PDB file of C-alpha atoms and ligand atoms in Angstrom:
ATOM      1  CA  UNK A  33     -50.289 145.688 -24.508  1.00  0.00           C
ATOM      2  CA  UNK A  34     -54.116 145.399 -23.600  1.00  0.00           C
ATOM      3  CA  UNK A  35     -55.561 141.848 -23.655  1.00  0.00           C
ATOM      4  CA  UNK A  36     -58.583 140.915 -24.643  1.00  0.00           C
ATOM      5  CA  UNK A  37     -60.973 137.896 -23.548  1.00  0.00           C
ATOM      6  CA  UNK A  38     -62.607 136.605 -26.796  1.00  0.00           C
ATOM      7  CA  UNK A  39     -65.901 134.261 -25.198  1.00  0.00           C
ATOM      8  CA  UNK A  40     -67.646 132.636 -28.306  1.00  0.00           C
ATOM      9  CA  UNK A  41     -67.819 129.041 -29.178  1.00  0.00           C
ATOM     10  CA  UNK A  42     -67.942 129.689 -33.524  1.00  0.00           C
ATOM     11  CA  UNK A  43     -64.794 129.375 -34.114  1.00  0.00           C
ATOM     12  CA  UNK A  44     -65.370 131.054 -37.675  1.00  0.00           C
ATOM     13  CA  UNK A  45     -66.442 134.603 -35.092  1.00  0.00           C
ATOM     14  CA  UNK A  46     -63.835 133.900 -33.247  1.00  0.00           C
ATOM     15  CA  UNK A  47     -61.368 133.604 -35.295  1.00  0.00           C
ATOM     16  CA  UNK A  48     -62.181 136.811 -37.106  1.00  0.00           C
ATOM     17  CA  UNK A  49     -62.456 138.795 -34.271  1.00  0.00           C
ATOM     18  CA  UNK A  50     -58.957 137.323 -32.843  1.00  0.00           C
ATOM     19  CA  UNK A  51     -57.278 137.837 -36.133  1.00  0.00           C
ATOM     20  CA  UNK A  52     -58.853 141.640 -36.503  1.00  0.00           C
ATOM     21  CA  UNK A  53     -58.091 142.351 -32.479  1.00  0.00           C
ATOM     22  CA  UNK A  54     -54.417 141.437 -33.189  1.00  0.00           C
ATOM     23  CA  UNK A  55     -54.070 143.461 -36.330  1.00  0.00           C
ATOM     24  CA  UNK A  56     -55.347 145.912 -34.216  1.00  0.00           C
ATOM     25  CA  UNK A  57     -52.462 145.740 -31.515  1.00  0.00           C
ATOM     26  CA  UNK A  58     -54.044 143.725 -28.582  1.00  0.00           C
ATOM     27  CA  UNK A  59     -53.612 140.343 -27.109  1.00  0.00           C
ATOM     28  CA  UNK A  60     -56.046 137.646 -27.260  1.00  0.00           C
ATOM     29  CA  UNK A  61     -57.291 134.623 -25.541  1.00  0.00           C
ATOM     30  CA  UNK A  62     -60.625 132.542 -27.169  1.00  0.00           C
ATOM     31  CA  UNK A  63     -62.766 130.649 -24.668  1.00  0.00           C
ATOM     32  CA  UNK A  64     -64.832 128.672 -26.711  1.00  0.00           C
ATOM     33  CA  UNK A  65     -67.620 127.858 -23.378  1.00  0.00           C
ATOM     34  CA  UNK A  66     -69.248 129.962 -20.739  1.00  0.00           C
ATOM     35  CA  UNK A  67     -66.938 128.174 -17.754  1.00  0.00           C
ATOM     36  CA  UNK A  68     -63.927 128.601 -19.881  1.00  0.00           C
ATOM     37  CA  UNK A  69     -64.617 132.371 -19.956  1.00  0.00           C
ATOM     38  CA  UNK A  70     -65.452 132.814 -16.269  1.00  0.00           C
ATOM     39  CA  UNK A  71     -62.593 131.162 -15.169  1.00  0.00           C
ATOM     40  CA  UNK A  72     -60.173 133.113 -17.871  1.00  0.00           C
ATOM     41  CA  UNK A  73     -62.067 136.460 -16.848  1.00  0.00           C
ATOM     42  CA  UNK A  74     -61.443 135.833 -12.790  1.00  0.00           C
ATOM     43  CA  UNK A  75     -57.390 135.753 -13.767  1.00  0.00           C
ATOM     44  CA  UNK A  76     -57.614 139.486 -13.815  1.00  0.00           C
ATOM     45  CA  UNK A  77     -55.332 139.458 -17.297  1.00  0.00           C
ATOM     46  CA  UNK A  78     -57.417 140.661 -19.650  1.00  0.00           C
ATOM     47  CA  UNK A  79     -58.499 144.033 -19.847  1.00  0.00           C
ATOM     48  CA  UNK A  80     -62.089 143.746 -21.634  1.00  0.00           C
ATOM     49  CA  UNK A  81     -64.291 140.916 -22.261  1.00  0.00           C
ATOM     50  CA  UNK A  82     -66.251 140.582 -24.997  1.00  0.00           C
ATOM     51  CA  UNK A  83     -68.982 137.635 -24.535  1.00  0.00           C
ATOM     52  CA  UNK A  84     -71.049 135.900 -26.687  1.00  0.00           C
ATOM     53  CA  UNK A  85     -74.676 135.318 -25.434  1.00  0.00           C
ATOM     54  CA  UNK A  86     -74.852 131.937 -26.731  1.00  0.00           C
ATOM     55  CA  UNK A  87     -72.349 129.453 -25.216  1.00  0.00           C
ATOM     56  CA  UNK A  88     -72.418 126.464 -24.034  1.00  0.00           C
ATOM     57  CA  UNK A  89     -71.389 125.474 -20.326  1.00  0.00           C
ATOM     58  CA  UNK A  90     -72.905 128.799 -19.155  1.00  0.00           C
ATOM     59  CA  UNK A  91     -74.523 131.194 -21.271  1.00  0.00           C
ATOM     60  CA  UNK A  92     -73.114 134.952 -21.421  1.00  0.00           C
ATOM     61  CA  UNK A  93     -75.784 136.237 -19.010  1.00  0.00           C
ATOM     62  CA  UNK A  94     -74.191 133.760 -16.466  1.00  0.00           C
ATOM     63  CA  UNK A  95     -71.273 134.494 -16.771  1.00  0.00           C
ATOM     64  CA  UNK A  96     -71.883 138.725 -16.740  1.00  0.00           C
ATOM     65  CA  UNK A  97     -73.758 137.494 -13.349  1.00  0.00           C
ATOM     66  CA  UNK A  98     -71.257 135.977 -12.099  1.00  0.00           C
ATOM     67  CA  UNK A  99     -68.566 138.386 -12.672  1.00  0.00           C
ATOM     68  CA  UNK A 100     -70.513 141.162 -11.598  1.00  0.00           C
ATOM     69  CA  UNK A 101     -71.340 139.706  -8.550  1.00  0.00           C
ATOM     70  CA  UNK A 102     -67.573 138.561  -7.165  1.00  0.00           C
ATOM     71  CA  UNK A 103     -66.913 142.303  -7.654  1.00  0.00           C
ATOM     72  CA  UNK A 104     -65.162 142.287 -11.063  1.00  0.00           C
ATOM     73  CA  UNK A 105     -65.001 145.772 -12.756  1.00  0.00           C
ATOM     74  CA  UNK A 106     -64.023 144.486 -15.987  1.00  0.00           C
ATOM     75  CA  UNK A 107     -65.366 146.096 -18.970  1.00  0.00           C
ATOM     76  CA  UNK A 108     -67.923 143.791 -20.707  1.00  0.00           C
ATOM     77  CA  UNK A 109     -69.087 143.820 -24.525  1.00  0.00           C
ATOM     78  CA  UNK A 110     -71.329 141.514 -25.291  1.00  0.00           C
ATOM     79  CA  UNK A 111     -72.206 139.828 -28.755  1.00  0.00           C
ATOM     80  CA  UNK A 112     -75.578 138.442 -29.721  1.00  0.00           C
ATOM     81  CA  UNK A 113     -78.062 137.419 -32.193  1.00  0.00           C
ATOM     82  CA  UNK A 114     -80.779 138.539 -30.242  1.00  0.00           C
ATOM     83  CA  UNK A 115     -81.338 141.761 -30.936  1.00  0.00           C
ATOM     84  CA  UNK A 116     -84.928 142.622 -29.147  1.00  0.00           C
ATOM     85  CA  UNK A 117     -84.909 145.431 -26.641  1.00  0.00           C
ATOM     86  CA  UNK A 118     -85.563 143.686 -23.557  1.00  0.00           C
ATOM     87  CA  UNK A 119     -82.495 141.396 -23.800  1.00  0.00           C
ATOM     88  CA  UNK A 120     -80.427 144.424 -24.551  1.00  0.00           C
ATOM     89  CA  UNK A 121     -81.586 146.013 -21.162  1.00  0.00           C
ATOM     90  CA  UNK A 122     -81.428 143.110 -19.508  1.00  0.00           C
ATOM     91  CA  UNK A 123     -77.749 142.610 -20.614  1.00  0.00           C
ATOM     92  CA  UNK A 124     -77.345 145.928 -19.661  1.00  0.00           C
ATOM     93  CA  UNK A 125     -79.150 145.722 -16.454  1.00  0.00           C
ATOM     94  CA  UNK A 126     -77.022 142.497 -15.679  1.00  0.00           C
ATOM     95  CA  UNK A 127     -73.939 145.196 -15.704  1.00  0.00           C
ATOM     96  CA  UNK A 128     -72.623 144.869 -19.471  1.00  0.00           C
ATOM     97  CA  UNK A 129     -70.939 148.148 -20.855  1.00  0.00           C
ATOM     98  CA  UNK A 130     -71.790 147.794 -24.267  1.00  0.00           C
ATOM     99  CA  UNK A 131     -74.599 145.021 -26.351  1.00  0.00           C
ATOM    100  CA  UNK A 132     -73.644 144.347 -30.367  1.00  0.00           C
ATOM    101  CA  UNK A 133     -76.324 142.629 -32.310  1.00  0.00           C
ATOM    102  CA  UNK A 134     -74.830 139.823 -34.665  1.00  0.00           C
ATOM    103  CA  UNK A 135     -74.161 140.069 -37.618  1.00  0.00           C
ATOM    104  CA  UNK A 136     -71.592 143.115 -36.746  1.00  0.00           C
ATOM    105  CA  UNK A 137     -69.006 144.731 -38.564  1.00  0.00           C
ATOM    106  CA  UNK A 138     -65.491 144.316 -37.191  1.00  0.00           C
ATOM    107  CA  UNK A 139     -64.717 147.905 -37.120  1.00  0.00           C
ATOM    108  CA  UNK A 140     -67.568 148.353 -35.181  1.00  0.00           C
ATOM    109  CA  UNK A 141     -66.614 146.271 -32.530  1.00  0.00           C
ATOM    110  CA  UNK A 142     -62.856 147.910 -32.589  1.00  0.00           C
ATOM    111  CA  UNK A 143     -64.622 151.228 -32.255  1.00  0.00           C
ATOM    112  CA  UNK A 144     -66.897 150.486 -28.454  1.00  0.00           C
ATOM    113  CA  UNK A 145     -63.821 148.523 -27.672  1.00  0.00           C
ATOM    114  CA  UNK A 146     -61.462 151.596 -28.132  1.00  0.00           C
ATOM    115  CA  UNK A 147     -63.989 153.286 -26.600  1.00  0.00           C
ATOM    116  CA  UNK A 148     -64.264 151.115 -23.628  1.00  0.00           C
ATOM    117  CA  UNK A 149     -60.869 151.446 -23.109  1.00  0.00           C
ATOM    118  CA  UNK A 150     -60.280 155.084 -23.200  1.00  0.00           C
ATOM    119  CA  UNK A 151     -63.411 155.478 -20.395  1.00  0.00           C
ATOM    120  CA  UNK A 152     -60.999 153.394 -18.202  1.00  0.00           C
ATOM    121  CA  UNK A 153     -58.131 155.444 -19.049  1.00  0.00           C
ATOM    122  CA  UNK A 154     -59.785 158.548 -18.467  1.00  0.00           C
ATOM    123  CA  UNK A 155     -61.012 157.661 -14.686  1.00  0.00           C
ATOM    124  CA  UNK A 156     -57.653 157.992 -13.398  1.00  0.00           C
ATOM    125  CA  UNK A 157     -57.735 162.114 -14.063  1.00  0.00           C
ATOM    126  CA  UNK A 158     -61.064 162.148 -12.442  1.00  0.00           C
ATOM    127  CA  UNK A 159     -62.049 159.955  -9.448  1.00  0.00           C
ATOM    128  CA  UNK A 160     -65.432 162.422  -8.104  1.00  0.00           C
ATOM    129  CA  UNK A 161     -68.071 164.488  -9.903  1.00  0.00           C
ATOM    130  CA  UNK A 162     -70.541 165.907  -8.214  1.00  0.00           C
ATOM    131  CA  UNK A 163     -74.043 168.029  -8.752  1.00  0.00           C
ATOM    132  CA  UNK A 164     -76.087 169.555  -6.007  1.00  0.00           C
ATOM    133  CA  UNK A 165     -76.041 166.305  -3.618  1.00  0.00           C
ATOM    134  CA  UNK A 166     -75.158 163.597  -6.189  1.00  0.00           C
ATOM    135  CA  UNK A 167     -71.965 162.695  -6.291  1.00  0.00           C
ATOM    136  CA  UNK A 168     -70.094 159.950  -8.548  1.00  0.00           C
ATOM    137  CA  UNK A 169     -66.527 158.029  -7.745  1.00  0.00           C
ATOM    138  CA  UNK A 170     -65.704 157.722 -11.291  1.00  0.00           C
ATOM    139  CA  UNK A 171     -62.965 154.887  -9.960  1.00  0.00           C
ATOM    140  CA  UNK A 172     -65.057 152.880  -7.440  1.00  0.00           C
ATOM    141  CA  UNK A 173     -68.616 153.530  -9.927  1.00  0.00           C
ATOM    142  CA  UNK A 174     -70.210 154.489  -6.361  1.00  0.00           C
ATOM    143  CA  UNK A 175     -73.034 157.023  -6.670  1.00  0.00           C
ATOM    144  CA  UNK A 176     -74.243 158.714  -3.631  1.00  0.00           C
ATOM    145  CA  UNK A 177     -77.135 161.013  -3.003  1.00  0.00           C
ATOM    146  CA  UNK A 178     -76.357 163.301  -0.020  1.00  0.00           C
ATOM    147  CA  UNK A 179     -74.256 161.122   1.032  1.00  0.00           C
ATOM    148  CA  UNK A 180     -76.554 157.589   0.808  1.00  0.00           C
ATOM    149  CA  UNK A 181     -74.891 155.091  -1.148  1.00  0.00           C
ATOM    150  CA  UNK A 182     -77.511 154.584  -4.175  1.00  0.00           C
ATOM    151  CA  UNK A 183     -76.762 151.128  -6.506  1.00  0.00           C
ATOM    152  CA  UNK A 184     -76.541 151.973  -9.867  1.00  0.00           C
ATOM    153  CA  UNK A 185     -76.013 149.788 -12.764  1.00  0.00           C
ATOM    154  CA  UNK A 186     -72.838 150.266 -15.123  1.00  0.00           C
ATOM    155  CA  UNK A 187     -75.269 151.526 -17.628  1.00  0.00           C
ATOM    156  CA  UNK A 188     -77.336 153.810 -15.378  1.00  0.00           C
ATOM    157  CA  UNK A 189     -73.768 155.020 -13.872  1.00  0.00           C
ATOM    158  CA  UNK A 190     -72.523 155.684 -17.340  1.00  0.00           C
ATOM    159  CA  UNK A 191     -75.733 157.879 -17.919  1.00  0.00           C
ATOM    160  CA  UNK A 192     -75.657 159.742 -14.804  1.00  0.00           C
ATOM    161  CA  UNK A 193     -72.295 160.241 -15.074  1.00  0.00           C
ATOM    162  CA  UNK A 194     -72.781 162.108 -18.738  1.00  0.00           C
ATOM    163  CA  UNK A 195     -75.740 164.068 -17.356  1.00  0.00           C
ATOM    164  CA  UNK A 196     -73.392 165.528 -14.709  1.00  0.00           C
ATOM    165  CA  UNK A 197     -70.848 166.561 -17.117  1.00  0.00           C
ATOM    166  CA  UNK A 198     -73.109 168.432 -19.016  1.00  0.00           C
ATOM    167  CA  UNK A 199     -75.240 169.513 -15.977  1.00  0.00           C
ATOM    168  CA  UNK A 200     -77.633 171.988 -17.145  1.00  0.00           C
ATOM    169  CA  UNK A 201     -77.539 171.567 -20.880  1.00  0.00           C
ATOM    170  CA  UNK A 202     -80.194 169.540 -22.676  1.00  0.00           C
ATOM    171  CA  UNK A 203     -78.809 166.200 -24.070  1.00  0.00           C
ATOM    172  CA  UNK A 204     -80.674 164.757 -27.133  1.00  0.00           C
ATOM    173  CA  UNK A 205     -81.717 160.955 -27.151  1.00  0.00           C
ATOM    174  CA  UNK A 206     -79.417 160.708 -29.659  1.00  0.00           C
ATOM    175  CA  UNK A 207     -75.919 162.226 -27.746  1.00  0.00           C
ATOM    176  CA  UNK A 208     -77.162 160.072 -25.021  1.00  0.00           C
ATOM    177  CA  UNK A 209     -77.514 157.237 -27.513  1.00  0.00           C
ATOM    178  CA  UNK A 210     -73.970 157.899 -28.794  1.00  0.00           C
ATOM    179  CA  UNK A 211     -72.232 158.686 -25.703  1.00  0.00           C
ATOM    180  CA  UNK A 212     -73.528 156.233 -23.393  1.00  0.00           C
ATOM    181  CA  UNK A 213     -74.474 152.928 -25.594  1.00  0.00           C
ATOM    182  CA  UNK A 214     -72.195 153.794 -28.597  1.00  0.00           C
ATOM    183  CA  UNK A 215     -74.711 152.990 -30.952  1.00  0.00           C
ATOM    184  CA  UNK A 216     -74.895 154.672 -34.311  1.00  0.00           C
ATOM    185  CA  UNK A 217     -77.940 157.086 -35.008  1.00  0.00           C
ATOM    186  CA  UNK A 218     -81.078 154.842 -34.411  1.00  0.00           C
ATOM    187  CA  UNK A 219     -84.339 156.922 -33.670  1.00  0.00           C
ATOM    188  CA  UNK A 220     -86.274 153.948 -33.065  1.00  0.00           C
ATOM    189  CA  UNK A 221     -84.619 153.593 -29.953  1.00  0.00           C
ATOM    190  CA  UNK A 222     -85.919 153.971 -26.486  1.00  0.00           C
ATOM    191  CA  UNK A 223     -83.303 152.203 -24.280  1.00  0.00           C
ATOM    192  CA  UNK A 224     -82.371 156.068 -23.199  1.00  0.00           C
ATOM    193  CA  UNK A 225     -85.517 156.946 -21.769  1.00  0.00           C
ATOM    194  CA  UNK A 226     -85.767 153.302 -20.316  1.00  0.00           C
ATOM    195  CA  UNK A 227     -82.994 153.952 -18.579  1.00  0.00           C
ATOM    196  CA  UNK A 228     -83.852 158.022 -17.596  1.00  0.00           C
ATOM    197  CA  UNK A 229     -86.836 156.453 -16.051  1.00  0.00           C
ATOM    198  CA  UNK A 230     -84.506 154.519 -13.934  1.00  0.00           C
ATOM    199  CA  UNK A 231     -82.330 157.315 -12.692  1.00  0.00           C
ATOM    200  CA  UNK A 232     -85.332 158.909 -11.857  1.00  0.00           C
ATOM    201  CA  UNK A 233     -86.568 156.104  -9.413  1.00  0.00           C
ATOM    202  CA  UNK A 234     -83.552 155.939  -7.972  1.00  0.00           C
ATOM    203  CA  UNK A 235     -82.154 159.118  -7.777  1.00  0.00           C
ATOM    204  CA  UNK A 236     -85.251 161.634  -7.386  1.00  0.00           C
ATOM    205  CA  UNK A 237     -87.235 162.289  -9.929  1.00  0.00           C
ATOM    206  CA  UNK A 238     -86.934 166.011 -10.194  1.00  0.00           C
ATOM    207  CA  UNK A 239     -83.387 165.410 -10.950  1.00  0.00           C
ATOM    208  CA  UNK A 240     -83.870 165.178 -15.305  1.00  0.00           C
ATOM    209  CA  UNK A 241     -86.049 167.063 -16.908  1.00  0.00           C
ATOM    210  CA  UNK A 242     -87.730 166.264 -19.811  1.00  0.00           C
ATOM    211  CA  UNK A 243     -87.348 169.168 -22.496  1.00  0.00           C
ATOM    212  CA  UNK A 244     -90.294 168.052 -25.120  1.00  0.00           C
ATOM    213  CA  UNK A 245     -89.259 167.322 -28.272  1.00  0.00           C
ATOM    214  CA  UNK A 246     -85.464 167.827 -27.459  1.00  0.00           C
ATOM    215  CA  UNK A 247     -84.009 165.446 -25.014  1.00  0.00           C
ATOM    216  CA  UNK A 248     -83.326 166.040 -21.338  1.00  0.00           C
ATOM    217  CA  UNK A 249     -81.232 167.837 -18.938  1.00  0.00           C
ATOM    218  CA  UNK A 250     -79.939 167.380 -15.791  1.00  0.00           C
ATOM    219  CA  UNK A 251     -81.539 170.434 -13.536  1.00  0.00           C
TER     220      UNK A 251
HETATM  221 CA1   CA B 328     -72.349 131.381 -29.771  1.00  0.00          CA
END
């Protein structure tokens, strides 16, 4: 049975996202502080994490720090109330899979969490993709151009990834939107070109193209 990390000090969220998680067929665990759920999350016996922004102890963008950077692979949702752009990319920057603005609906959380799981499940088919001289270790998340190690964020790695699967076919905002954040249809959204811009830098810039009006495409 997967096991899920539950970091959020309401106990009234908590408790409904415990109670809807089990219905669902997973474990849980609560941590109602930051240190709690750093500690719990080190264990290595949970599967996913999803992490409030808001605790007390540490905050969730301490803790995604801190995981992150003692190596931990774990997927990471993370729950907020702030819902401006530049805390989702720096959430995502910080290495969190997936951002879910408060208030959320429960079966939208079961739905990036299934989906979260499944990209883990899938990696074990599929451990290199490659394009021209880009290639990506779907089970180590290394990306290397012509054979440079290049550091990409979980985000950006998710995104290149899906632009190397469909190498050479135009991607709309929106696919990218779905595929890569999970978000519903939102056209006011411009985390995906954010984040194109950053594959760019870091990956060559004549890499995506734009196609106006359309989306982009991986060349
Ligand atoms: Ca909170």
């Amino acid at each position: 049975m997967a096991s899920i990390l539950i970091a959020e000090d309401e106990a009234r969220i908590a408790g409904f996202v415990e109670k809807g998680l089990r219905a669902a067929g997973y474990a849980t665990q609560i941590a109602a502080t930051g240190t709690d759920a750093l500690h719990l999350a080190q264990t290595d016996e949970f599967d996913l994490l999803v992490l409030d922004v808001n605790l007390p102890g540490m905050d969730g963008f301490q803790v995604l720090e801190q995981l992150r950077g003692s190596g931990s692979r774990m997927p990471i949702i993370m729950l907020t109330a702030r819902v401006e752009l530049q805390d989702t990319v720096a959430g995502l920057e910080g290495g969190a899979d997936d951002y879910l603005g408060k208030p959320f609906r429960f079966d939208e959380l079961l739905a990036r969490i299934r989906l979260r799981m499944r990209k883990d499940d899938d990696s074990g088919g599929a451990p290199a993709l490659s394009h021209r001289d880009l290639t990506l270790d779907i089970r180590t998340r290394e990306a290397r151009v012509a054979g440079t190690r290049v550091e990409l964020s979980a985000r950006e790695f998710a995104l290149a990834e899906e632009f190397v699967r469909n190498a050479g076919h135009v991607l709309s905002r929106e696919q990218l939107l779905s595929r890569v954040w999970g978000y519903d249809f939102d056209p006011g959204s411009n985390v995906a070109d954010v984040y194109v811009g950053y594959l760019r830098q870091k990956l060559g810039s004549d890499r995506i193209e734009t196609v106006r009006g359309v989306g982009y495409r991986m060349v």
